[in-house]
Coordinates of C-alpha atoms and ligand atoms in Angstrom, one line a residue:
M1 CA 104.2 83.6 47.1
S2 CA 105.8 85.7 49.8
A3 CA 103.7 87.3 52.5
Y4 CA 104.7 90.7 51.2
E5 CA 103.4 89.9 47.8
R6 CA 100.1 88.7 49.2
S7 CA 99.9 92.0 51.1
R8 CA 100.6 94.0 47.9
I9 CA 97.8 92.2 46.0
M10 CA 95.3 92.9 48.8
L11 CA 96.3 96.6 48.8
R12 CA 96.0 96.8 45.0
F13 CA 92.6 95.1 45.3
A14 CA 91.4 97.6 47.9
D15 CA 92.5 100.4 45.5
L16 CA 90.4 98.8 42.7
V17 CA 87.4 98.5 44.9
E18 CA 87.7 102.2 45.8
E19 CA 87.8 103.1 42.1
H20 CA 84.7 100.9 41.5
S21 CA 82.9 102.0 44.7
D22 CA 79.9 103.6 43.0
E23 CA 79.1 100.5 40.8
L24 CA 79.6 98.2 43.7
A25 CA 77.4 100.3 46.0
A26 CA 74.6 100.3 43.4
L27 CA 75.0 96.5 42.9
E28 CA 74.7 96.0 46.6
T29 CA 71.6 98.0 46.8
W30 CA 70.1 96.2 43.8
D31 CA 70.9 92.9 45.3
N32 CA 69.9 93.6 48.9
G33 CA 67.5 96.6 48.9
K34 CA 69.6 98.6 51.5
P35 CA 69.8 102.4 51.0
F36 CA 72.4 103.3 48.4
D37 CA 73.9 106.0 50.7
Q38 CA 74.4 103.4 53.4
A39 CA 76.2 101.1 50.9
A40 CA 78.2 103.9 49.3
K41 CA 79.2 105.9 52.4
G42 CA 79.3 103.2 55.1
E43 CA 79.9 99.7 53.7
L44 CA 82.2 100.4 50.8
P45 CA 84.7 102.5 52.8
L46 CA 84.6 99.8 55.6
F47 CA 85.2 97.1 53.0
V48 CA 88.3 98.9 51.7
R49 CA 89.4 99.5 55.3
L50 CA 89.1 95.8 56.2
F51 CA 91.3 94.8 53.3
H52 CA 93.9 97.5 54.2
Y53 CA 93.8 96.0 57.7
Y54 CA 94.3 92.4 56.6
A55 CA 97.0 93.4 54.0
G56 CA 98.8 94.9 57.0
W57 CA 98.7 91.5 58.8
A58 CA 99.9 89.4 55.9
D59 CA 103.6 89.9 56.5
K60 CA 103.4 90.0 60.3
I61 CA 102.3 86.5 60.9
H62 CA 105.0 84.4 62.5
G63 CA 105.6 81.8 65.1
L64 CA 107.6 81.8 68.4
T65 CA 110.6 80.2 69.8
V66 CA 109.6 78.3 72.9
P67 CA 111.7 77.7 76.1
A68 CA 111.2 74.0 76.7
D69 CA 112.7 72.0 79.6
G70 CA 115.8 70.0 78.4
P71 CA 118.2 70.4 75.5
H72 CA 115.7 71.2 72.7
H73 CA 115.3 74.0 70.3
V74 CA 111.6 74.5 69.9
Q75 CA 109.9 76.7 67.4
T76 CA 106.3 77.1 66.2
L77 CA 105.4 77.6 62.6
H78 CA 102.1 79.4 61.8
E79 CA 101.0 77.7 58.6
P80 CA 97.9 78.2 56.5
I81 CA 95.2 75.6 57.1
G82 CA 94.7 75.0 53.4
V83 CA 91.3 75.3 51.6
A84 CA 88.9 77.5 53.6
G85 CA 85.2 77.0 52.8
Q86 CA 83.1 80.1 53.6
I87 CA 79.3 80.5 53.5
I88 CA 77.9 84.0 53.9
P89 CA 74.4 85.5 54.3
W90 CA 72.5 88.2 52.4
N91 CA 72.3 91.0 54.9
F92 CA 75.8 92.4 54.4
P93 CA 77.1 90.6 51.3
L94 CA 80.3 92.7 50.8
I95 CA 81.1 93.2 54.5
M96 CA 80.7 89.5 55.1
F97 CA 83.0 88.8 52.1
A98 CA 85.7 91.0 53.7
W99 CA 85.4 89.5 57.2
K100 CA 85.9 86.0 55.7
V101 CA 88.2 86.5 52.7
G102 CA 90.5 89.1 54.3
P103 CA 92.0 86.9 57.1
A104 CA 92.0 83.7 55.0
L105 CA 94.1 85.3 52.3
A106 CA 96.3 87.3 54.8
C107 CA 97.2 83.9 56.3
G108 CA 98.0 82.3 52.9
N109 CA 95.0 80.0 52.5
T110 CA 92.9 79.4 49.4
V111 CA 89.1 80.1 49.5
V112 CA 85.9 78.7 48.2
L113 CA 83.2 81.2 49.2
K114 CA 79.5 80.5 48.7
T115 CA 77.3 83.6 48.6
A116 CA 73.7 83.7 49.8
E117 CA 71.2 82.8 47.0
Q118 CA 69.5 86.2 47.4
T119 CA 72.7 88.3 46.9
P120 CA 75.2 86.8 44.5
L121 CA 76.3 89.9 42.5
T122 CA 78.9 91.9 44.4
A123 CA 81.1 88.9 45.4
L124 CA 81.4 88.0 41.8
Y125 CA 82.3 91.6 40.9
V126 CA 85.0 91.9 43.5
A127 CA 86.4 88.5 42.7
K128 CA 87.0 89.8 39.2
L129 CA 88.8 92.8 40.7
F130 CA 90.9 90.5 42.9
H131 CA 92.2 88.8 39.8
E132 CA 92.9 92.1 38.1
A133 CA 94.9 93.0 41.2
G134 CA 97.1 89.9 40.5
L135 CA 95.6 87.1 42.6
P136 CA 96.5 83.9 40.9
P137 CA 93.7 81.7 39.4
G138 CA 92.3 79.2 41.8
V139 CA 93.2 81.1 45.0
L140 CA 89.7 82.7 45.5
N141 CA 86.7 80.9 44.1
V142 CA 83.2 82.3 44.4
V143 CA 80.3 79.9 44.0
S144 CA 76.7 81.1 43.6
G145 CA 74.4 78.4 44.9
F146 CA 71.7 77.2 47.2
G147 CA 72.4 76.3 50.9
P148 CA 71.3 72.7 51.1
T149 CA 73.2 71.8 47.9
A150 CA 76.2 74.0 47.3
G151 CA 76.6 75.1 51.0
A152 CA 76.2 71.6 52.4
A153 CA 78.7 70.2 49.8
L154 CA 81.2 72.7 51.0
A155 CA 80.6 72.0 54.7
G156 CA 80.7 68.2 54.2
H157 CA 83.7 68.1 51.8
M158 CA 86.6 65.9 52.7
D159 CA 89.1 68.3 51.0
V160 CA 87.9 71.5 52.6
D161 CA 90.1 72.1 55.6
K162 CA 88.1 74.7 57.5
I163 CA 84.6 76.1 57.3
A164 CA 83.4 79.6 58.3
F165 CA 79.7 80.3 58.4
T166 CA 77.5 83.3 59.1
G167 CA 73.7 82.9 59.1
S168 CA 71.0 81.4 61.2
T169 CA 71.6 79.4 64.4
E170 CA 69.5 76.6 62.8
T171 CA 71.8 76.3 59.8
G172 CA 74.9 76.7 62.0
K173 CA 74.0 73.5 63.7
I174 CA 73.7 71.7 60.3
I175 CA 77.1 73.1 59.3
L176 CA 78.7 71.8 62.6
G177 CA 77.1 68.4 61.9
L178 CA 78.4 68.2 58.4
A179 CA 81.9 69.1 59.5
A180 CA 81.7 66.4 62.2
K181 CA 80.4 63.8 59.8
S182 CA 83.1 64.5 57.2
N183 CA 86.7 65.4 58.1
L184 CA 86.2 67.2 61.4
K185 CA 87.2 70.4 59.8
P186 CA 87.4 73.3 62.3
V187 CA 84.3 75.5 62.3
T188 CA 83.7 79.1 63.1
L189 CA 80.1 80.2 63.4
E190 CA 78.6 83.7 63.5
L191 CA 74.9 83.2 64.2
G192 CA 71.7 84.9 65.4
G193 CA 71.1 87.2 68.2
K194 CA 68.5 88.9 70.4
S195 CA 70.6 91.7 71.7
P196 CA 69.5 93.8 74.6
F197 CA 69.8 97.6 74.6
I198 CA 69.7 98.8 78.2
V199 CA 68.7 102.4 78.8
C200 CA 69.6 103.3 82.4
K201 CA 67.8 105.8 84.6
D202 CA 70.4 108.5 84.2
A203 CA 70.3 108.4 80.4
N204 CA 69.9 111.4 78.2
V205 CA 66.6 110.3 76.8
D206 CA 66.8 112.0 73.4
Q207 CA 70.2 110.5 72.7
A208 CA 69.1 107.1 74.0
V209 CA 66.0 107.1 71.8
E210 CA 68.1 107.9 68.6
L211 CA 70.7 105.3 69.4
A212 CA 68.2 102.6 70.3
H213 CA 66.3 103.4 67.1
H214 CA 69.4 103.0 65.0
A215 CA 70.4 99.9 66.9
L216 CA 67.2 98.2 65.8
F217 CA 66.2 99.7 62.5
F218 CA 69.6 99.8 60.8
N219 CA 69.7 97.8 57.6
Q220 CA 65.8 97.2 57.7
G221 CA 66.4 95.5 61.1
Q222 CA 68.3 92.7 59.3
C223 CA 71.4 92.7 61.5
C224 CA 72.5 89.7 63.6
C225 CA 73.3 92.1 66.4
A226 CA 70.2 94.3 66.2
G227 CA 69.2 95.8 69.5
S228 CA 66.0 93.9 69.4
R229 CA 65.1 94.0 73.1
T230 CA 65.1 97.7 74.3
F231 CA 65.1 97.5 78.1
V232 CA 64.2 100.9 79.6
H233 CA 64.3 102.0 83.2
E234 CA 60.8 102.7 84.6
S235 CA 61.7 106.3 85.6
V236 CA 62.3 107.3 81.9
Y237 CA 60.1 104.7 80.3
D238 CA 57.1 107.0 79.4
E239 CA 59.2 109.7 77.8
F240 CA 61.4 107.2 76.0
L241 CA 58.3 105.4 74.6
E242 CA 56.7 108.5 73.3
K243 CA 59.9 109.7 71.7
S244 CA 60.7 106.3 70.2
K245 CA 57.3 106.2 68.6
A246 CA 57.7 109.7 67.2
R247 CA 61.1 108.7 65.8
A248 CA 59.8 105.5 64.1
L249 CA 56.9 107.5 62.6
K250 CA 59.5 109.9 61.1
R251 CA 61.6 107.1 59.5
T252 CA 61.7 107.5 55.7
V253 CA 60.8 104.3 54.0
G254 CA 60.9 103.8 50.2
D255 CA 63.1 103.5 47.1
P256 CA 66.6 102.7 48.4
F257 CA 68.1 104.7 45.5
R258 CA 66.3 107.9 46.6
K259 CA 68.3 110.4 48.6
G260 CA 67.3 110.5 52.2
T261 CA 65.7 107.0 52.3
E262 CA 66.5 105.4 55.7
Q263 CA 64.8 102.1 55.1
G264 CA 64.4 100.0 51.9
P265 CA 62.5 96.8 51.4
Q266 CA 63.2 93.5 53.2
I267 CA 65.3 91.0 51.4
D268 CA 62.6 88.7 50.0
E269 CA 59.0 87.5 50.3
E270 CA 59.9 84.8 52.8
Q271 CA 61.5 87.2 55.3
F272 CA 58.7 89.8 54.6
N273 CA 56.0 87.2 55.5
K274 CA 58.0 86.0 58.5
I275 CA 58.2 89.5 59.9
L276 CA 54.5 90.1 59.4
K277 CA 53.8 86.9 61.2
Y278 CA 55.9 88.1 64.2
I279 CA 54.1 91.4 64.2
K280 CA 50.8 89.5 64.3
S281 CA 52.0 87.4 67.2
G282 CA 52.9 90.6 69.1
Q283 CA 49.4 92.0 68.4
E284 CA 47.8 88.9 69.6
S285 CA 49.8 89.0 72.9
S286 CA 49.3 91.7 75.5
A287 CA 52.1 93.9 73.9
K288 CA 50.8 97.3 72.8
L289 CA 51.3 98.2 69.2
E290 CA 52.5 101.9 69.3
C291 CA 53.0 102.4 65.6
G292 CA 53.4 100.6 62.3
G293 CA 52.3 97.0 62.3
G294 CA 51.8 96.2 58.6
R295 CA 53.0 96.5 55.0
F296 CA 54.3 99.9 53.8
G297 CA 52.6 100.9 50.6
S298 CA 51.2 98.3 48.2
K299 CA 54.2 97.3 46.1
G300 CA 57.5 95.6 47.2
Y301 CA 58.5 94.0 50.5
Y302 CA 58.4 97.2 52.5
I303 CA 57.3 97.1 56.2
Q304 CA 56.2 100.0 58.3
P305 CA 58.7 100.8 61.1
T306 CA 56.9 99.1 64.0
V307 CA 57.2 99.7 67.8
F308 CA 55.7 97.5 70.5
S309 CA 55.6 98.6 74.2
N310 CA 54.7 96.6 77.3
V311 CA 56.7 93.6 75.8
Q312 CA 57.2 90.8 78.3
D313 CA 60.1 88.4 78.3
D314 CA 58.1 85.3 77.5
M315 CA 56.5 86.7 74.3
L316 CA 57.7 85.3 71.0
I317 CA 58.7 88.8 69.8
A318 CA 61.0 89.1 72.8
Q319 CA 62.6 85.7 72.3
D320 CA 63.0 85.0 68.6
E321 CA 65.2 86.8 66.1
I322 CA 62.7 88.7 64.0
F323 CA 65.2 90.2 61.6
G324 CA 63.0 93.1 60.6
P325 CA 62.0 96.7 61.6
V326 CA 60.2 95.8 64.8
Q327 CA 61.3 97.4 68.0
S328 CA 60.2 95.7 71.3
I329 CA 60.3 98.0 74.4
L330 CA 60.5 96.4 77.8
K331 CA 60.3 98.1 81.2
Y332 CA 62.6 97.3 84.2
K333 CA 63.0 98.6 87.8
E334 CA 66.4 97.3 89.1
L335 CA 69.7 97.0 87.4
D336 CA 70.2 93.4 88.6
E337 CA 66.8 92.6 87.2
A338 CA 67.8 94.1 83.8
I339 CA 71.0 92.0 83.8
R340 CA 69.1 88.8 84.6
R341 CA 66.5 89.4 82.0
A342 CA 69.0 90.5 79.3
N343 CA 71.0 87.3 79.9
A344 CA 67.9 85.1 79.8
S345 CA 68.3 84.4 76.1
K346 CA 69.7 81.5 74.2
Y347 CA 71.7 84.1 72.3
G348 CA 74.6 86.2 73.4
L349 CA 75.9 88.2 70.5
A350 CA 76.0 91.9 71.6
A351 CA 74.5 94.4 73.9
G352 CA 74.0 98.2 74.1
V353 CA 74.4 100.0 77.4
F354 CA 73.3 103.6 77.8
T355 CA 74.3 105.4 81.0
K356 CA 76.5 108.3 82.2
D357 CA 77.5 106.4 85.3
L358 CA 80.9 104.7 85.0
D359 CA 80.2 102.1 87.7
T360 CA 76.9 101.1 86.0
A361 CA 78.7 100.8 82.7
N362 CA 81.5 98.6 84.2
T363 CA 79.0 96.4 86.0
L364 CA 76.9 95.9 82.9
S365 CA 79.9 95.3 80.7
R366 CA 81.1 92.5 82.9
A367 CA 77.7 91.0 83.8
L368 CA 76.3 90.6 80.3
R369 CA 77.1 87.3 78.6
V370 CA 77.7 88.6 75.1
G371 CA 80.5 89.0 72.6
T372 CA 80.4 92.8 72.3
V373 CA 79.2 95.5 74.7
W374 CA 78.7 98.9 73.1
V375 CA 78.6 101.5 75.8
N376 CA 76.9 104.7 74.8
C377 CA 77.3 103.6 71.1
F378 CA 76.1 100.8 68.9
D379 CA 77.2 99.0 65.7
V380 CA 80.8 100.2 65.8
F381 CA 82.4 97.8 63.3
D382 CA 86.1 98.8 63.2
A383 CA 88.3 96.2 61.4
A384 CA 90.4 95.7 64.5
I385 CA 87.5 95.0 66.9
P386 CA 86.7 91.3 67.3
F387 CA 83.2 90.2 66.8
G388 CA 81.4 86.9 67.7
G389 CA 78.9 85.4 70.1
Y390 CA 78.5 83.7 73.4
K391 CA 76.0 80.8 73.7
M392 CA 74.0 80.0 70.6
S393 CA 75.2 83.1 68.8
G394 CA 78.3 81.3 67.6
M395 CA 81.8 80.0 68.0
G396 CA 85.0 81.9 67.5
R397 CA 85.7 85.5 66.7
E398 CA 86.0 87.4 63.4
K399 CA 87.9 90.6 62.7
G400 CA 90.9 91.9 64.6
V401 CA 93.9 89.8 65.6
Y402 CA 91.6 87.1 66.9
S403 CA 90.4 86.2 63.4
L404 CA 93.9 85.1 62.2
S405 CA 94.0 82.0 64.4
N406 CA 90.8 80.7 62.6
Y407 CA 93.0 80.4 59.4
L408 CA 96.3 79.1 60.8
Q409 CA 97.7 75.8 61.9
V410 CA 100.3 75.9 64.6
K411 CA 103.1 73.4 64.1
A412 CA 105.7 72.7 66.8
V413 CA 109.1 71.8 65.5
V414 CA 111.4 70.3 68.1
T415 CA 115.2 69.8 67.5
P416 CA 117.7 68.4 70.0
L417 CA 120.5 70.7 70.9
R418 CA 123.9 69.2 70.8
N419 CA 125.6 71.5 73.2
A420 CA 123.5 72.0 76.3
A421 CA 126.0 74.6 77.6
W422 CA 124.3 77.0 75.2
L423 CA 121.0 76.6 76.9
Ligands
NAD501 N1 73.6 86.2 61.8 C1 73.3 86.7 60.6 O1 74.1 87.6 60.1 C2 72.2 86.3 59.8 C3 72.2 86.5 58.4 C4 71.1 86.0 57.7 C5 70.1 85.4 58.3 N2 70.0 85.3 59.6 C6 68.9 84.7 60.3 O2 68.5 83.5 59.6 C7 67.1 83.6 59.3 C8 66.9 82.9 58.0 O3 67.6 83.5 56.9 P1 68.3 82.5 55.9 O4 67.3 81.4 55.6 O5 68.7 83.3 54.7 O6 69.6 82.1 56.7 P2 70.4 80.8 56.4 O7 71.2 80.5 57.7 O8 69.6 79.7 55.9 O9 71.4 81.2 55.3 C9 72.7 81.7 55.4 C10 73.7 81.1 54.5 O10 73.7 79.7 54.7 C11 73.4 78.9 53.5 N3 72.7 77.7 53.9 C12 71.4 77.5 54.1 N4 71.2 76.2 54.4 C13 72.3 75.6 54.3 C14 72.7 74.2 54.5 N5 71.8 73.2 54.8 N6 74.0 73.9 54.4 C15 74.9 74.8 54.1 N7 74.6 76.1 53.9 C16 73.3 76.5 54.0 C17 72.6 79.9 52.7 O11 72.6 79.5 51.3 C18 73.3 81.2 53.0 O12 74.4 81.3 52.2 C19 66.8 85.1 59.3 O13 65.5 85.4 59.5 C20 67.7 85.6 60.4 O14 67.0 85.4 61.6 C21 71.1 85.7 60.4

């Protein structure tokens, strides 16, 4: 199929998704528990935008002619890798589908995608729409299955030419091992995080509180890049703390289909129990529980928006990815100290920086060892912006132009030139 035809199918698919937006948003909420408005107004439009973006790339992927020494004509061909295996998590089932399938198809690959066991519905639905849009049978294959069986089979398969994974760092290591033990397929990994959100002394406190709140609590705290270590300068610490607590107490928790709900239930019982265990460990340490700290209501996996103050770097809640609505607030004095402490993590996915001072913003942007620095903003997920991690937060970048190289082979073709005079 020509690249243009691929692009047209992706555009037709995006139109179909737009037409089916309401059903898809409802399915996403059913599957995951996220607020319907978030799925309908945020994630569905972004999903469509991602496919528009990748449809735009499909017919603009090409190699180079290369000036080699000597009488040779050298060209590079950018070819699809072949069969791309993709394993996605449950926190953003549709968005993760788009990050993975978009570049793979734009580059002309075929795909076998395994959804998370908790959230199989929307990928099956959109796969049907892809076929309605004209995608030939066999190009996109969605498999519902469990990680250690279906996922591992994909990562360890000799006929899968590339594997892309998003999920926990622990599973990422297993994927890398399976790829190494089988056919050495190239691997991209988007893993966990413990992202710092640094509030500087010159910050507008009200704005910083709102942004830090959103950075942590968005999607029930189930974001790989959640701003889960809120570092606050000592001069604004008390005011920040009081206002953060008030904001968390105001957060509306409940039925994700109800208008105005900001926070639905956690994904499942396992995550629910894990988060409560972390809250308990915070309470048992010398951190101060400012609000929340337990189950919300008596039915469903809802957790009270929780804020801890006086959090120290060596506490479990400051080190582990909690993946829940638990904000940890830490105090700092000097900028250098904030940089050192922010970087003292095995993760390096993202960071938030809140300041009016350009020099401070520049210093922090360069000093932080993370894949994304959001300055005076957070969670900006444009299709063109690359995303990925330093250190144990992953390997490779998704989205943007950088994602294409994950799905392409580069072939050099060298031909002797008969008449060197034309060199
Ligand atoms: N970075 C992220 O976006 C992200 C997403 C989900 C979970 N997490 C983190 O992971 C923790 C645990 O959540 P989880 O258990 O659902 O994550 P996970 O890493 O186990 O699951 C992610 C995906 O990997 C698959 N998988 C699991 N074991 C596998 C294996 N042995 N081989 C191949 N595939 C396998 C799962 O089926 C799922 O599709 C969370 O608490 C959170 O800290 C991170």
